[in-house]
XYZ file of C-alpha atoms in Angstrom:
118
model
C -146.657 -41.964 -223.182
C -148.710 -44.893 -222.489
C -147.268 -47.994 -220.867
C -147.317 -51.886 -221.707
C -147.080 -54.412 -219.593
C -146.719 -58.245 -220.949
C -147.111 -61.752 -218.881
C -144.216 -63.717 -219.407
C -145.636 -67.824 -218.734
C -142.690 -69.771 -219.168
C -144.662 -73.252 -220.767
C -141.916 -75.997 -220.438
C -142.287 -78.590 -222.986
C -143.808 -81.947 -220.911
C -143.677 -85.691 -221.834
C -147.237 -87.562 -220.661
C -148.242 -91.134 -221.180
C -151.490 -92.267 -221.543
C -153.077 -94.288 -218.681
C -150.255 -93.112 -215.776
C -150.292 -93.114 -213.096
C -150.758 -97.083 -212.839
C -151.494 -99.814 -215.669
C -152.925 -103.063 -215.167
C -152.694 -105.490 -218.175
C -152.624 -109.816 -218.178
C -149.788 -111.747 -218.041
C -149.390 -112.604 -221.829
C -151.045 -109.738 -223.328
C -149.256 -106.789 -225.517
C -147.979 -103.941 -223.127
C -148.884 -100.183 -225.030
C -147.455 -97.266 -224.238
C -148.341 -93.967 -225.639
C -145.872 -91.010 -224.755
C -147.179 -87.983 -226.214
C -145.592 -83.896 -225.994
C -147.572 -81.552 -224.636
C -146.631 -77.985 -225.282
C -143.357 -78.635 -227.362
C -142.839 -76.692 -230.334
C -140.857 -78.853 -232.180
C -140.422 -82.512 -232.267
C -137.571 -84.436 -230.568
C -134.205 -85.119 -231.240
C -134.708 -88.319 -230.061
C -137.046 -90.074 -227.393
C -135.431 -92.854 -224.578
C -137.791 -94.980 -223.133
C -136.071 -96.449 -219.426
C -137.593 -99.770 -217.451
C -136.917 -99.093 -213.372
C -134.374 -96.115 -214.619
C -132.568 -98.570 -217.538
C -132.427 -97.847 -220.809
C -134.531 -100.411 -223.056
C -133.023 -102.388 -225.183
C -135.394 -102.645 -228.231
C -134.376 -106.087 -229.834
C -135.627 -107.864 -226.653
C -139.078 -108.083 -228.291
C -139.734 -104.642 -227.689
C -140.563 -102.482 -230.679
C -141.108 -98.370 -230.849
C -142.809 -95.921 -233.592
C -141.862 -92.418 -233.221
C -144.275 -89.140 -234.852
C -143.637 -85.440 -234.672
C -145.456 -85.336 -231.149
C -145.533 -89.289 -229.859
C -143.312 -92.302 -228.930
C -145.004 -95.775 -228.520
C -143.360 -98.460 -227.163
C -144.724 -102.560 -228.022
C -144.026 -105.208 -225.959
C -144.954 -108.438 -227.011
C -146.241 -111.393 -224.538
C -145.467 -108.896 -221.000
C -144.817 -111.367 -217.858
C -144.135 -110.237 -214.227
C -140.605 -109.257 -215.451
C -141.957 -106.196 -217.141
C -143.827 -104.987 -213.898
C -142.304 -101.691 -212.636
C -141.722 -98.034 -213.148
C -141.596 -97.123 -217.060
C -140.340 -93.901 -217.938
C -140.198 -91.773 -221.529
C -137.754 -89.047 -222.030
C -138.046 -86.839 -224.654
C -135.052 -84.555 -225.627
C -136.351 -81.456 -224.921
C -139.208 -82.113 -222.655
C -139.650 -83.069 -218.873
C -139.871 -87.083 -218.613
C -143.154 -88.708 -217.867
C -143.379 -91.994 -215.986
C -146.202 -94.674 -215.367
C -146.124 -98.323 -212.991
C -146.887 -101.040 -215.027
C -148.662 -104.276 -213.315
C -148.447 -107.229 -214.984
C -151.514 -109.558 -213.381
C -151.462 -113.159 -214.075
C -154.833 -114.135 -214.344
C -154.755 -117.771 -212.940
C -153.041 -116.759 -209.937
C -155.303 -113.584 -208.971
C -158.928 -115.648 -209.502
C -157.212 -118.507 -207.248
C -156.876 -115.953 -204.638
C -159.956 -114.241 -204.979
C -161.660 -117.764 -204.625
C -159.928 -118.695 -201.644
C -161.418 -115.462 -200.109
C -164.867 -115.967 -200.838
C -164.933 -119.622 -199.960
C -166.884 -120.039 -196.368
């Protein structure tokens, strides 16, 4: 009698967005993030996206388009109040989070100036 032996690899459904583990963008500019499923074999009940571990509330400007295996989240116009830790949590997979940094422009050439003036 001949014997089999089978692997069992436990693959646990993960959540990963595009860009983490930081994100720079301009004060002003459109903040894009791309959540995608890696290794899920079906698609999501649902998808929450959290700003510094709160839920977002999507009529403050901020829009979000859902697919079988994505979740992107639009913010119009970002400003220092959207720097921080963003996080998207899938139903059935392990979150993913990235740090967004919101760079006003004016402000970060001032200081770069400053440093290279003699």
């Amino acid at each position: 009698m001949e014997e089999s032996y089978f692997d069992i690899i436990d693959i646990q459904a993960q959540a990963e967005i595009q860009g983490a583990p930081e994100l720079y963008i301009r004060a002003g500019s459109l903040l894009r993030l791309v959540c995608t499923l890696k290794h899920s074999t079906e698609p999501p009940a649902f998808v929450f996206w959290f700003h510094e571990q709160r839920m977002i509330n999507y009529d403050q400007g901020i829009s979000v388009v859902e697919s079988r295996s994505s979740s992107i989240l639009h913010l119009q116009d970002a400003d220092k109040s959207h720097n921080g830790n963003y996080t998207c949590s899938p139903s059935n997979a392990v979150p993913a989070s990235i740090n967004v940094h919101v760079l006003n422009a004016t402000a970060d050439l001032k200081s770069i100036s400053s440093c290279t003036e003699p």
